Every structure is written in C-alpha cells, then in structure tokens.
mmCIF file of C-alpha atoms and ligand atoms in Angstrom:
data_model
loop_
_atom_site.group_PDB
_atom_site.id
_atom_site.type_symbol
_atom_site.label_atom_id
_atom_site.label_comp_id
_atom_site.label_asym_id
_atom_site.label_seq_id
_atom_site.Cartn_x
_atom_site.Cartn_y
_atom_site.Cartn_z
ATOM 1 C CA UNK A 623 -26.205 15.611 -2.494
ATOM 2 C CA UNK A 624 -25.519 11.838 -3.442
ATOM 3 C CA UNK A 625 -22.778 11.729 -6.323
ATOM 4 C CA UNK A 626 -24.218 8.485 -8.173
ATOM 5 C CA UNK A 627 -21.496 6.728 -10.072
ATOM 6 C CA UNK A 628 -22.842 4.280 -12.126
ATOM 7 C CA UNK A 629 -21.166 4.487 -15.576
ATOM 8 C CA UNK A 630 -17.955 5.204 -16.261
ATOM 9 C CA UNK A 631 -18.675 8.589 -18.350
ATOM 10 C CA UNK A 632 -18.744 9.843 -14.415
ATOM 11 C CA UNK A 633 -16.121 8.231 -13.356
ATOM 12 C CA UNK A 634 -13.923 10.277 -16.122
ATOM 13 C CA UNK A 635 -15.259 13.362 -15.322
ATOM 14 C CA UNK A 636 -14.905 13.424 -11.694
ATOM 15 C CA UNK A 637 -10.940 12.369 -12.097
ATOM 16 C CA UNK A 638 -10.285 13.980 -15.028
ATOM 17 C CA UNK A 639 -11.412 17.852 -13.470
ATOM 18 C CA UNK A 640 -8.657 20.277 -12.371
ATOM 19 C CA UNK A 641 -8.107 21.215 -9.025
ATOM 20 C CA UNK A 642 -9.680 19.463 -5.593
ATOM 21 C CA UNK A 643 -13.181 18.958 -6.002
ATOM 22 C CA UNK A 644 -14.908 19.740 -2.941
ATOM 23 C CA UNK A 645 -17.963 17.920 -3.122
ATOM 24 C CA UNK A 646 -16.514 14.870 -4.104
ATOM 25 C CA UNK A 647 -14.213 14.448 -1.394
ATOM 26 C CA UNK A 648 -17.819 15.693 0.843
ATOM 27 C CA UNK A 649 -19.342 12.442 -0.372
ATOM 28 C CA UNK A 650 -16.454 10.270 0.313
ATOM 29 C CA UNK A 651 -16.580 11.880 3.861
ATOM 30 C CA UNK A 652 -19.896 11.248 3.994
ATOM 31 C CA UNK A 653 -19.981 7.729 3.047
ATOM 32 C CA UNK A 654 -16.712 7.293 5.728
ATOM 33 C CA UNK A 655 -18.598 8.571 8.553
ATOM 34 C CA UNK A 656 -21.509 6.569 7.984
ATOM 35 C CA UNK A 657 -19.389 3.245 7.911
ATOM 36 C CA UNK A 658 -16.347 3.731 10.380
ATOM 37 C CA UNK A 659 -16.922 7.388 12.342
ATOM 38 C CA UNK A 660 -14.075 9.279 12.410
ATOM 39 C CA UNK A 661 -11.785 6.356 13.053
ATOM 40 C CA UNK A 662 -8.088 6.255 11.523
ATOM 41 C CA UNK A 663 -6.459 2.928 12.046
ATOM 42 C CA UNK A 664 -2.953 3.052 12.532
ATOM 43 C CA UNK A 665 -0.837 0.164 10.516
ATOM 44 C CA UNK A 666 2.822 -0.422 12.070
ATOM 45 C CA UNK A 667 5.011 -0.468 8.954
ATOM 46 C CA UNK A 668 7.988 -2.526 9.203
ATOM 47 C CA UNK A 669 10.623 -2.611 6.812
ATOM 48 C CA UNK A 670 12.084 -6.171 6.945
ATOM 49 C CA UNK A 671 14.232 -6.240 4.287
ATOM 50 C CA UNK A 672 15.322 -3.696 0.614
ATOM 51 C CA UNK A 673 16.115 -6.791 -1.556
ATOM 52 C CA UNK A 674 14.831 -7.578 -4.113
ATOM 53 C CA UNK A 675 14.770 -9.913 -6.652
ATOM 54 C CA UNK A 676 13.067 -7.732 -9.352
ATOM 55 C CA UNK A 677 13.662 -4.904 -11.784
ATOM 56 C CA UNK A 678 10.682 -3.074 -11.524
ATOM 57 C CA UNK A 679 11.538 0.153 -13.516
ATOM 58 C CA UNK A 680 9.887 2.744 -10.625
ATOM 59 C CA UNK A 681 10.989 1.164 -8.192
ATOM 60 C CA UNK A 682 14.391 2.640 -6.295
ATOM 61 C CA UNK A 683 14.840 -0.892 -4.071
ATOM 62 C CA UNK A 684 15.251 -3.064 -7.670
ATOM 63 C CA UNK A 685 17.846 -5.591 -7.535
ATOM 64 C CA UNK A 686 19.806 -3.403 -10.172
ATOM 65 C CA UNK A 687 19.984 -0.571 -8.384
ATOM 66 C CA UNK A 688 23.747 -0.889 -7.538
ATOM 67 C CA UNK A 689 23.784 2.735 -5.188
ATOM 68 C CA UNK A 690 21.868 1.124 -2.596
ATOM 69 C CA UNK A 691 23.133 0.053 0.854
ATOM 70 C CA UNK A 692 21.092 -3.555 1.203
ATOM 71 C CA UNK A 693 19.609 -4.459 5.031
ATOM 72 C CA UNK A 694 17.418 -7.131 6.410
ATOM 73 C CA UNK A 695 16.535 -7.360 9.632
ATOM 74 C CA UNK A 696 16.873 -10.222 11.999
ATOM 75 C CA UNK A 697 13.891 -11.685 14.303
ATOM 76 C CA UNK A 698 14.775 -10.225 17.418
ATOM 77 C CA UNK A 699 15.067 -6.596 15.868
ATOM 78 C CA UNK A 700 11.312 -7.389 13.933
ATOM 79 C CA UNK A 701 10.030 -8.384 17.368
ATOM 80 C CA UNK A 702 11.498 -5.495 19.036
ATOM 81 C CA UNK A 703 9.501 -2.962 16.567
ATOM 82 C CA UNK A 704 6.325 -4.756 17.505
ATOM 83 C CA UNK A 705 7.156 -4.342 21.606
ATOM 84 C CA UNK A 706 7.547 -0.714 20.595
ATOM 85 C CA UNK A 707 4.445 -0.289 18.384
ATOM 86 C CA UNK A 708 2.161 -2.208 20.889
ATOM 87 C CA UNK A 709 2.929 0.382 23.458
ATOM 88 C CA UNK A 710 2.230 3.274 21.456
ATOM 89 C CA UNK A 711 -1.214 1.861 19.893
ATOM 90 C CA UNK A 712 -0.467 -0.207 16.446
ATOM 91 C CA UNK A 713 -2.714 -3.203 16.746
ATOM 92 C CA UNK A 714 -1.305 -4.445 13.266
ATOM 93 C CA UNK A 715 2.249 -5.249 12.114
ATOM 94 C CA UNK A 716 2.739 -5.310 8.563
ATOM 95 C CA UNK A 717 5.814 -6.771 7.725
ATOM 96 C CA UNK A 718 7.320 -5.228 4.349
ATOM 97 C CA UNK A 719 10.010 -6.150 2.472
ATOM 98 C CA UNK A 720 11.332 -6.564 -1.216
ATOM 99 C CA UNK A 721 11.300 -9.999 -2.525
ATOM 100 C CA UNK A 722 14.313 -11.269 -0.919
ATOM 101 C CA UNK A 723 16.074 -14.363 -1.580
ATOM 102 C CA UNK A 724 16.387 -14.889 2.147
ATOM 103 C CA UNK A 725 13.028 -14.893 2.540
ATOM 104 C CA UNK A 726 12.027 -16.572 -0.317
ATOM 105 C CA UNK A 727 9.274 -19.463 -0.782
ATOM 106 C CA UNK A 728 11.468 -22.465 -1.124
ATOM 107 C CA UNK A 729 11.322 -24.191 2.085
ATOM 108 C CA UNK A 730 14.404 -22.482 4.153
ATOM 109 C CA UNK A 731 13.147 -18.962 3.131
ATOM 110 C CA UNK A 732 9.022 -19.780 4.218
ATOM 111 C CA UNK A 733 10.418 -21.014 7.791
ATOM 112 C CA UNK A 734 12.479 -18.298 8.488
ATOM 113 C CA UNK A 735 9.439 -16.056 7.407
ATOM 114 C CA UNK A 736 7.092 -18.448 9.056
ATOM 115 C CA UNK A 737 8.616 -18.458 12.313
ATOM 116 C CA UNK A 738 8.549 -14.909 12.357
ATOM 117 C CA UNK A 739 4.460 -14.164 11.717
ATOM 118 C CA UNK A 740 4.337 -17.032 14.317
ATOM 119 C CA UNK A 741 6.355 -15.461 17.386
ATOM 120 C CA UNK A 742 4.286 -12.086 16.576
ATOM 121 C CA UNK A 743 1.426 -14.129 16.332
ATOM 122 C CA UNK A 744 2.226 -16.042 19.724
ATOM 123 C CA UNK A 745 2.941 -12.339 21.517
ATOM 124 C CA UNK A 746 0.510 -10.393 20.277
ATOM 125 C CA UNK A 747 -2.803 -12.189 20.007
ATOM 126 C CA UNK A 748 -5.045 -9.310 19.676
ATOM 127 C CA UNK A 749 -3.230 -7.829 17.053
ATOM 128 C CA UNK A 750 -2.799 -8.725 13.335
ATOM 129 C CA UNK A 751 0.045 -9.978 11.033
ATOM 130 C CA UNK A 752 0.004 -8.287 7.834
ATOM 131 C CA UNK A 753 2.459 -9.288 4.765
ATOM 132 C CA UNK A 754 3.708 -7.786 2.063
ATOM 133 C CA UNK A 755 6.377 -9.371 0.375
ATOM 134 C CA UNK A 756 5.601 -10.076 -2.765
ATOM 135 C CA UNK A 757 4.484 -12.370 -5.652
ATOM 136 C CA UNK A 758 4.670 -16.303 -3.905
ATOM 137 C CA UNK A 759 3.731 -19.705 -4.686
ATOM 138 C CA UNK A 760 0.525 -20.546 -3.223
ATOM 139 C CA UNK A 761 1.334 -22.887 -1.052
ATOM 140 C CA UNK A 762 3.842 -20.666 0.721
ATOM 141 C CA UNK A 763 0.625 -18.125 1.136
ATOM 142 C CA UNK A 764 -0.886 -21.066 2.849
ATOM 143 C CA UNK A 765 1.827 -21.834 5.445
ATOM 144 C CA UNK A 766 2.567 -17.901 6.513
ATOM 145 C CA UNK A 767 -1.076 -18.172 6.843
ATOM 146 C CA UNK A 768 -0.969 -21.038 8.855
ATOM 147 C CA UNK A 769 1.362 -19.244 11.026
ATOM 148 C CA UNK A 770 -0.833 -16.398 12.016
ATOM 149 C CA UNK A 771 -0.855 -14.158 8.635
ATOM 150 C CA UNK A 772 -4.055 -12.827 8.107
ATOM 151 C CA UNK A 773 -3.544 -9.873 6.016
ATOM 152 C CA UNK A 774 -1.621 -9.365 2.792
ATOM 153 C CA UNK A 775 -1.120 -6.448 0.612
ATOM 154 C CA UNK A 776 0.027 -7.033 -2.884
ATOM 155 C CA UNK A 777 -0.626 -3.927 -5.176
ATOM 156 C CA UNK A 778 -1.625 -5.328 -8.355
ATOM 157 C CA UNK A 779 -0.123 -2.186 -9.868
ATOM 158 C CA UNK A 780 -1.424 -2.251 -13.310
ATOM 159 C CA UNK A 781 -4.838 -4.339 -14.546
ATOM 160 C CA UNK A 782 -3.900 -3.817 -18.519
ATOM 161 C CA UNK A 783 -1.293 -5.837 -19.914
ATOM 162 C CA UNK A 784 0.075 -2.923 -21.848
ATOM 163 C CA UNK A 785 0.500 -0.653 -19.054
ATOM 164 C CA UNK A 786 1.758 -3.603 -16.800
ATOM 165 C CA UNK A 787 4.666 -4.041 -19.689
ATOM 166 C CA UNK A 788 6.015 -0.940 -19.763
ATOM 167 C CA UNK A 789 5.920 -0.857 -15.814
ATOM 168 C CA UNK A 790 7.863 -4.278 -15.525
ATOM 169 C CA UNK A 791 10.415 -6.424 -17.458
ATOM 170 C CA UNK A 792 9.306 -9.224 -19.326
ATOM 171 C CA UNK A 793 10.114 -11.522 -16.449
ATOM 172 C CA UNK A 794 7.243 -10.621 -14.573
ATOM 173 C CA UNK A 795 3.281 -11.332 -15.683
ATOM 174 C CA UNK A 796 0.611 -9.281 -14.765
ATOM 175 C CA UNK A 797 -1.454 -13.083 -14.528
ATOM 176 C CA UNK A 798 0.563 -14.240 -12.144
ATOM 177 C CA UNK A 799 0.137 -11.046 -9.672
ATOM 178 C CA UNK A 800 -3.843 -11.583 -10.306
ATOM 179 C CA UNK A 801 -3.360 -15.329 -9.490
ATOM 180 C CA UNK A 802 -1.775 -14.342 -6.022
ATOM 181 C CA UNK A 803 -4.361 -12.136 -5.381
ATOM 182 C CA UNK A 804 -6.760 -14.593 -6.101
ATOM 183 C CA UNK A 805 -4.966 -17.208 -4.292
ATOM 184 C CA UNK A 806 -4.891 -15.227 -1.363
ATOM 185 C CA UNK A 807 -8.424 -14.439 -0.872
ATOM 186 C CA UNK A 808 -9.221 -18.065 -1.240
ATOM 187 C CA UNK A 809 -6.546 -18.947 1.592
ATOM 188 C CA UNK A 810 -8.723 -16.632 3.986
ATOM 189 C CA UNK A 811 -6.514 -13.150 3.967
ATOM 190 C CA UNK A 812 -7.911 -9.930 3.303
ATOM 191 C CA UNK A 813 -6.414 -8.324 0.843
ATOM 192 C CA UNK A 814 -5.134 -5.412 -0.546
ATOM 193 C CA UNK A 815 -4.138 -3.993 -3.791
ATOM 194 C CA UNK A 816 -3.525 -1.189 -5.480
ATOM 195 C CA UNK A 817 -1.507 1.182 -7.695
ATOM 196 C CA UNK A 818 0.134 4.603 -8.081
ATOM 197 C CA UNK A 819 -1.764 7.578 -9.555
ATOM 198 C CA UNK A 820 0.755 9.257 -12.220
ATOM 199 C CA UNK A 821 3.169 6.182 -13.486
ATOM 200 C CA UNK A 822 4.688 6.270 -16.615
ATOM 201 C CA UNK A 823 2.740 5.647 -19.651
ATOM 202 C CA UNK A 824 -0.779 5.839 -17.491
ATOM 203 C CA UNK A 825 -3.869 7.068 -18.825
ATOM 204 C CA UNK A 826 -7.281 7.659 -17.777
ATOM 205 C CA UNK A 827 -8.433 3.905 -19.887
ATOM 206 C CA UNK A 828 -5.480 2.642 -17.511
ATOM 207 C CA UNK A 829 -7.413 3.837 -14.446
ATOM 208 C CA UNK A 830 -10.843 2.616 -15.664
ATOM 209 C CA UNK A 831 -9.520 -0.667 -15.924
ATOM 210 C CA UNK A 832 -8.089 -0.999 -12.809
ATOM 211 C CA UNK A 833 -11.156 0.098 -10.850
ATOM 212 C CA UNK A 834 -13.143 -2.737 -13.119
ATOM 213 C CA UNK A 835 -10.401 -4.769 -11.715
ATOM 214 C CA UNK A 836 -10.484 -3.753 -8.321
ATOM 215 C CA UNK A 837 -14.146 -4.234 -8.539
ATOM 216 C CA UNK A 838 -14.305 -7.754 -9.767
ATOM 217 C CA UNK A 839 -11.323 -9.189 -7.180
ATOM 218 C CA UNK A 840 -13.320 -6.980 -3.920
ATOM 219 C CA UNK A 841 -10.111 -6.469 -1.721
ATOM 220 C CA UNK A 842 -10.232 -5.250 1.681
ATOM 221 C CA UNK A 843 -7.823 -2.343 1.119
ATOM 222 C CA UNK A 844 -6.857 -0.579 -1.829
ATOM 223 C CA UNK A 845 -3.570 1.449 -1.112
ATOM 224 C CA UNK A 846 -2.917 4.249 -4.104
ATOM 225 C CA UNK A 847 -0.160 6.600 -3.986
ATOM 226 C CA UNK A 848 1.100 9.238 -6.668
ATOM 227 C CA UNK A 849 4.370 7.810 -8.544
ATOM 228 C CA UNK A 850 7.097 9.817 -7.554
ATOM 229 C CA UNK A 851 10.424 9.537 -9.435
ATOM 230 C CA UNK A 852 13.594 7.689 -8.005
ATOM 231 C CA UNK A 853 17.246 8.896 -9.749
ATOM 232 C CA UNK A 854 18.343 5.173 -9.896
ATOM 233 C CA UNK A 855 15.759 4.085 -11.502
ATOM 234 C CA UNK A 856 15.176 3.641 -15.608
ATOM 235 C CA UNK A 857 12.332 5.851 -15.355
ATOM 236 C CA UNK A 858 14.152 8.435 -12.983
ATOM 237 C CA UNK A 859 17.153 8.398 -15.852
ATOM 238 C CA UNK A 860 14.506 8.953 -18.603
ATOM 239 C CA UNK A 861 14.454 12.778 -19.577
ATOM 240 C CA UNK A 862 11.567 11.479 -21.844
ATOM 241 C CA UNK A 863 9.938 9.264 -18.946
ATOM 242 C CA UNK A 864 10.155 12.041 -16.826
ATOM 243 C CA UNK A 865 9.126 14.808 -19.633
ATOM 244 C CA UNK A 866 5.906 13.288 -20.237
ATOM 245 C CA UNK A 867 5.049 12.941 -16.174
ATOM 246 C CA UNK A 868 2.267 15.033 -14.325
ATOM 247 C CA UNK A 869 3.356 17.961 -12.507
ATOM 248 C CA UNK A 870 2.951 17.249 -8.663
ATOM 249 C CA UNK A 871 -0.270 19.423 -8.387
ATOM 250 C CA UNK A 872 -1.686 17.079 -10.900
ATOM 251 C CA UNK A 873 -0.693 13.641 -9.390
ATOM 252 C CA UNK A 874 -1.748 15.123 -5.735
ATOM 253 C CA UNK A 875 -4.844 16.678 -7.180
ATOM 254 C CA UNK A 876 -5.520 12.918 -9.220
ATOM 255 C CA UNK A 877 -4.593 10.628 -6.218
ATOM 256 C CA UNK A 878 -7.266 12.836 -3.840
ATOM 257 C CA UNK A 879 -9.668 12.380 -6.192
ATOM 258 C CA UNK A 880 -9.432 8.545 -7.032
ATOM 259 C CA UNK A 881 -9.660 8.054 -3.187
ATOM 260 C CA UNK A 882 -12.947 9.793 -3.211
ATOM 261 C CA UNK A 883 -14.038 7.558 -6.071
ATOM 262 C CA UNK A 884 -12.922 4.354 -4.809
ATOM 263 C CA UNK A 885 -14.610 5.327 -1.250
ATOM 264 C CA UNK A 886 -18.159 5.730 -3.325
ATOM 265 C CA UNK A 887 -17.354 2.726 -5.453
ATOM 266 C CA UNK A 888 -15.921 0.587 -2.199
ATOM 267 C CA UNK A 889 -17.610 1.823 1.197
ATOM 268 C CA UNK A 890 -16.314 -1.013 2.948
ATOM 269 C CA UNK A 891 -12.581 -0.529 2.113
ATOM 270 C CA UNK A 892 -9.506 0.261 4.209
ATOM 271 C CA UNK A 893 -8.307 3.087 2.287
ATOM 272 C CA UNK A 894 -4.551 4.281 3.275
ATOM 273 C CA UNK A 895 -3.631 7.722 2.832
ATOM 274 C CA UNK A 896 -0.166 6.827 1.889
ATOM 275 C CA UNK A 897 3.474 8.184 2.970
ATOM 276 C CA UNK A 898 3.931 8.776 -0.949
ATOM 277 C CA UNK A 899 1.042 11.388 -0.692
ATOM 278 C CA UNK A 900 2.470 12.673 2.692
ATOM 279 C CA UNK A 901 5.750 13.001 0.410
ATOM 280 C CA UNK A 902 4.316 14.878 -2.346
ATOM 281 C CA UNK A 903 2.264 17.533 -0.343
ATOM 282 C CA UNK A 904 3.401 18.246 3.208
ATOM 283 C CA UNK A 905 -0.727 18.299 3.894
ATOM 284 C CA UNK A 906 -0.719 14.830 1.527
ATOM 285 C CA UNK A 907 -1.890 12.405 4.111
ATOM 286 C CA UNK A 908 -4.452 14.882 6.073
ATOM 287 C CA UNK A 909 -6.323 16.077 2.523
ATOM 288 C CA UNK A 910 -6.046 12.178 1.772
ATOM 289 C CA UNK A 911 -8.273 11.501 5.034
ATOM 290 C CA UNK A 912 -10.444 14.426 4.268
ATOM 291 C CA UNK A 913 -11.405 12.374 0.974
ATOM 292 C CA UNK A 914 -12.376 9.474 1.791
ATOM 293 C CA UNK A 915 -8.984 7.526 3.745
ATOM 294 C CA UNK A 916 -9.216 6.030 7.120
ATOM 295 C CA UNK A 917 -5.928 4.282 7.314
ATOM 296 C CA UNK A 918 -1.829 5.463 8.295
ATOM 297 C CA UNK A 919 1.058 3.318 8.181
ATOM 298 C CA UNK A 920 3.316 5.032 9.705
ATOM 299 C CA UNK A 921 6.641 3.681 9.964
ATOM 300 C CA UNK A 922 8.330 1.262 12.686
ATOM 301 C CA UNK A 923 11.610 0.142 11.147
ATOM 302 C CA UNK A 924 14.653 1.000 13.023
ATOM 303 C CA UNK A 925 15.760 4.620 12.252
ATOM 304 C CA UNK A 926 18.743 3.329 11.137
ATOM 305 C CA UNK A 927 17.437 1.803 8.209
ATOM 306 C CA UNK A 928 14.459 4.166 7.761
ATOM 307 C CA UNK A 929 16.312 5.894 5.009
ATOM 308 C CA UNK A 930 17.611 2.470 2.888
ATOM 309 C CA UNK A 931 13.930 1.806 2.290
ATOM 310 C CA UNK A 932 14.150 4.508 -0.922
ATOM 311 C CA UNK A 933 11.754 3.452 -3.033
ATOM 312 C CA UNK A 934 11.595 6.854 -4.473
ATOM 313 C CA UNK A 935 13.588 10.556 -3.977
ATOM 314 C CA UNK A 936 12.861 12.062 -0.555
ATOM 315 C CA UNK A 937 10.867 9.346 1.036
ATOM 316 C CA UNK A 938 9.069 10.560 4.310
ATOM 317 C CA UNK A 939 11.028 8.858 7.274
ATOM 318 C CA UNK A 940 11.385 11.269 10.434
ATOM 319 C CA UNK A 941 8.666 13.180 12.476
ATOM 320 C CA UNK A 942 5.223 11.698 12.332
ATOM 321 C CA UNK A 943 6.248 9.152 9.764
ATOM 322 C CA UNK A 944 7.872 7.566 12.917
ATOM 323 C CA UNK A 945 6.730 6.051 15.368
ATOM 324 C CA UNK A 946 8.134 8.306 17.775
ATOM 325 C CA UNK A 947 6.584 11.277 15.731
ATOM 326 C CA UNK A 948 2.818 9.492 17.069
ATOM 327 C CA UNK A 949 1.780 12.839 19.003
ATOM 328 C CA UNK A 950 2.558 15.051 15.802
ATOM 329 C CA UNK A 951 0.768 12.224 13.899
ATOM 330 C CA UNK A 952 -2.250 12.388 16.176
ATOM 331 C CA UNK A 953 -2.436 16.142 16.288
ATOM 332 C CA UNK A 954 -2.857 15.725 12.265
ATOM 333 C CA UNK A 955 -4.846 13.993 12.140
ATOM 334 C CA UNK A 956 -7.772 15.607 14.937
ATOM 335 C CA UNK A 957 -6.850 18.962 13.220
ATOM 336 C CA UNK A 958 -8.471 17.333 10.297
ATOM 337 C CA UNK A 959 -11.623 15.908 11.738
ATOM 338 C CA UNK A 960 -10.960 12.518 13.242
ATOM 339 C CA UNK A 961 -9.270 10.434 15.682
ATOM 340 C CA UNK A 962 -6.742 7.541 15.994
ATOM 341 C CA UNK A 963 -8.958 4.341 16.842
ATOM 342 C CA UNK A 964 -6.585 1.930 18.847
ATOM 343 C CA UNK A 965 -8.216 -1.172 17.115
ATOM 344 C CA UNK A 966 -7.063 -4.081 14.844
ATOM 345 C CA UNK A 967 -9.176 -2.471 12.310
ATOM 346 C CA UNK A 968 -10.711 -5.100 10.296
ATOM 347 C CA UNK A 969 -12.808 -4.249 7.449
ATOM 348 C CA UNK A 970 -16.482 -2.894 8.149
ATOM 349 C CA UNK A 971 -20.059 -3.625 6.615
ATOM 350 C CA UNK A 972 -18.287 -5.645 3.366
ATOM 351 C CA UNK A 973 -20.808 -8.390 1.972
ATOM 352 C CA UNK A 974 -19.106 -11.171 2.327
ATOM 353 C CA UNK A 975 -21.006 -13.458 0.183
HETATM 354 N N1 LIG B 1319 6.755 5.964 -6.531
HETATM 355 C C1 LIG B 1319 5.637 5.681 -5.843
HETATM 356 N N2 LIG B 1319 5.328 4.467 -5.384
HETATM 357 C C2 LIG B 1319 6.214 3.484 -5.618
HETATM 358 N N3 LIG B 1319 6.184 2.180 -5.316
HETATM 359 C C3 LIG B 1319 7.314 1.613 -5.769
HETATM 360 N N4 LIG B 1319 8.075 2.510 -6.367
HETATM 361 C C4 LIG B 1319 7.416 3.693 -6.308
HETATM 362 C C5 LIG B 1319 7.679 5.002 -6.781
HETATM 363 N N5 LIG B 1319 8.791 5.284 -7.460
HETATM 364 C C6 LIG B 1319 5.019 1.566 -4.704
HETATM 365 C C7 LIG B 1319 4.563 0.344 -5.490
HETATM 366 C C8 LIG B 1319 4.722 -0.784 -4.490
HETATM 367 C C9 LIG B 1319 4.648 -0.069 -3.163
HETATM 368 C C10 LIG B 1319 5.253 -0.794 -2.024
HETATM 369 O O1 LIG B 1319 5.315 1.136 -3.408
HETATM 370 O O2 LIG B 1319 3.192 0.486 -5.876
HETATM 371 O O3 LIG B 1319 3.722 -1.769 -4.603
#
C-alpha cells in the first residue's frame, strides 16, 4: 500500500516509531525500483587531505584536534587512486578533504585544486569529478567547475539556526553554507547535502526543518549518517553531550527510517547508505539499501592514510570499505537484492524545471 506523506503529522510518526518499520522501508523499495532497478552506484571516495580550517565540535579532523597525524596527498598519488578505481568499476571520483589552507580559494590554492579536477577530467572523460571540500567563494565554485567539476557535496548539516549554533562556533553561519549550496546549483553542479541523524542537541522540529529545507533547495543527493562520537572532540569530552545521546539502536533505527522518508519525499535522489551507518551496525549499509539507498562510497585513499581520515571513533576503513574489499562489497550488496551498476550514475526522472 502507498504510504502518502503529505503533512508533517506523518512525517513524525513514521520517524518517531521504535524499531525498523517494515513497510516503510517496502515503500521506499518500491519507489527505488520503479526509478533506478536494483542499481547501486559505486562513488570512489578519496581522501585528499584531514586539514582543516574549522572547529566543528563533532567533527574528529577539526583544526584543534592536536592528536591527529595531518596528510594531504599530492597529484600523482590522487591520480593514481583514480587508475585504480577505473579498473575496478568507480565511474565517479569524489575528491574529499577538510578545508585546507593548501587548497584553499585564494588563487594559489584554486589552481592547485583546479589542475587536479582537470587532469582527472582530461583522463577519465566518461567519468565524473565530484568535490567536497567545503564552504568556498563562489567564484572559486565556478573555476573547479570550469575545470571539469560537476558534482559537489556540501552537507548543509543543520537548517535551524539554533541547532546549527550549538553544532559550530560562532565563526561559521549557517547562511553562508545555504548560499554555497545555492551558488552551486546555479553554477550547473548537482548537489548534495545532508546531515547526521542523532547530533547533539537534535530534535524531531530539527529534522522537520531540514527536510522543508532539503525540499525547497531540491539537491541531487542527500547523504545522512547517524552521529557517532569522536574522543577528541568537545562533544566526545562532554559526559553531558554524550549523556543525553541516542543509544546506537536508536540512531541506526532513526537514520533507516529518514532514508525511507526522504526516498518517498525525493524519488529522484541519490541516496548514500553511508560508511557511518556501515560503522554503527555491521549490516548498516545493506539495511540502508533495503530502505530506500542506491549509492556506496566506498573508499579509495591510500591505505596508509585510510585511518588519519577519523572523523569519528572506529571509522570503517579495511574490507569492503576498500577498494580492494569490492568482491565482499558486491557480495553485500546482491545478498540484499541488487547489483553494482558500473555507470556514472547521474540523477534519474528529477524535474528539472
Ligand atoms: N559523526 C558522524 N558524521 C560526522 N561527520 C563529521 N563528523 C562526524 C561524526 N562525528 C560528517 C559531517 C560531514 C561529513 C563529511 O561527515 O556531516 O559533513
């Protein structure tokens, strides 16, 4: 049976139940099939660099985290992730990083970052350069768009100013991350934004906001993940922060159900089911597809820096997180119902007008 969702009484009760909701995630599945089959695009995650600029107060890669070893990685190393990924299937590169100084969007740091999306660009025309790196002016968006760019994600995180503020120090403005988003759909990119299920201070109002949000700004993807604490991190320190979290059934249990939602709300979207969810639950990413996801990053950064991308405890990195994990990762994935599309999976029956 259809699950209508037209007012947001519904949209309470279907997140705020205990438990999986099996009918739910049967719509989702439904509405999936009906769009994109049983496809699962694969995104090749690469972890360019862990600083950052920012403070965020989740976030384990923060600029004041002092415990953490800091990497970037150089062209030919990025390029060399791509040769690998190519061969094994990724038909998009998303190139991750904090927002590092070195790559910043004064002049030097753009071309550096420029010349990059370009020589991927240049090597791998049937494939597509995705970026996520941050908050930037908009005329930087423009030029690494210019280069080949055509994807960017850019979780807007929180839509209410209060929850926003207690995410964030007072240096950074929810307005300005909705002007980049905005800026970047003009430029021409999909987009993607998104949030974590569970984060400090989050209620349901929080989550009803940000799917009014989500509705209004119409992104390609919308990448959700539970919250999951990191020691060095304010919040990780906070017996109180971390008193008043969900337990992990409940930010699994909430996360599984948003994606449903968001799959009736958005039928069009590229929904990830997200290493934080594969962290959470060792079944995370498969009961994530089996509600309404079609999309796994898994990851492409050199092993040796797999584990200095800690944006929270016990990060995923080995097996089928890796790209050399890709026949555990397929054999998840058919064992729950679909298949690994080798396809630059662009964004299916979304009105464009
Ligand atoms: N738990 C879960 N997700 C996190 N992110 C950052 N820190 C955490 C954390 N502690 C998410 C943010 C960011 C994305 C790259 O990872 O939403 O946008």
């Amino acid at each position: 049976m259809a699950i209508e969702i037209s007012d947001s009484k519904t949209i309470r009760q279907l997140l705020s139940g205990n438990g999986p909701d099996e009918a739910l995630f049967a719509e989702a599945d439904r509405i999936r099939r009906a769009i994109y089959g049983d496809a699962v695009y694969l995104r090749g995650l690469i972890e360019i660099s862990n600083y950052c600029r920012n403070n965020c107060y989740y976030c384990g890669i923060r600029a004041g985290n002092t415990n953490l070893v800091r990497y970037r990685l150089d062209k030919e190393t990025i390029l060399a992730c791509c040769r690998t990924g190519y061969a094994l299937g990724f038909r998009t590169f998303v190139l991750q990083g904090g927002e590092d100084p070195f790559f910043s969007d004064d002049a030097a740091g753009d071309e550096r970052l420029c010349e990059i999306v370009a020589e991927i660009h240049e090597a791998y025309p049937d494939c597509a350069v995705t970026l996520s790196v941050g908050e930037r002016s908009r005329e930087s968006y423009q030029r690494l768009f210019d280069a080949g760019a055509r994807r960017y994600l850019l979780r807007h995180e929180a839509a209410s100013e209060d929850l926003y503020r207690m995410l964030h120090p007072s240096e950074m403005r929810l307005a300005n991350r909705k002007r980049c988003l905005y800026d970047l759909k003009e430029i021409g990119y999909q987009v993607g934004a998104g949030l974590m299920v569970g984060a400090p201070g989050q209620t349901m109002e929080h989550l009803l906001e940000d799917l009014a949000f989500l509705q209004k700004l119409q992104p390609d993807m919308i990448g959700i993940g539970p919250y999951l604490r990191h020691a060095d991190t304010p919040f990780g320190k906070s017996k109180a922060v971390c008193a008043q979290g969900l337990y992990k059934e409940q930010k699994l249990n909430l996360t599984l159900r948003l994606l449903a939602v968001l799959r009736i709300l958005f039928p069009y979207a590229l929904l990830p089911s997200t290493t934080a969810l594969g962290t959470i639950d060792p079944d995370g990413r498969q009961l994530g597809l089996k509600a309404g996801a079609n999309v796994i990053m898994p990851n492409l950064s050199p092993a040796d820096v797999r584990d200095k991308y800690a944006i929270y405890d016990n990060k995923l990195f080995t097996g089928a997180e890796s790209a050399q994990g890709i026949a555990a990762l397929r054999k998840q994935i058919e064992d729950a119902g679909y298949r690994i599309a080798i396809d630059i999976g662009d964004v299916k029956g979304k009105d464009t007008k």
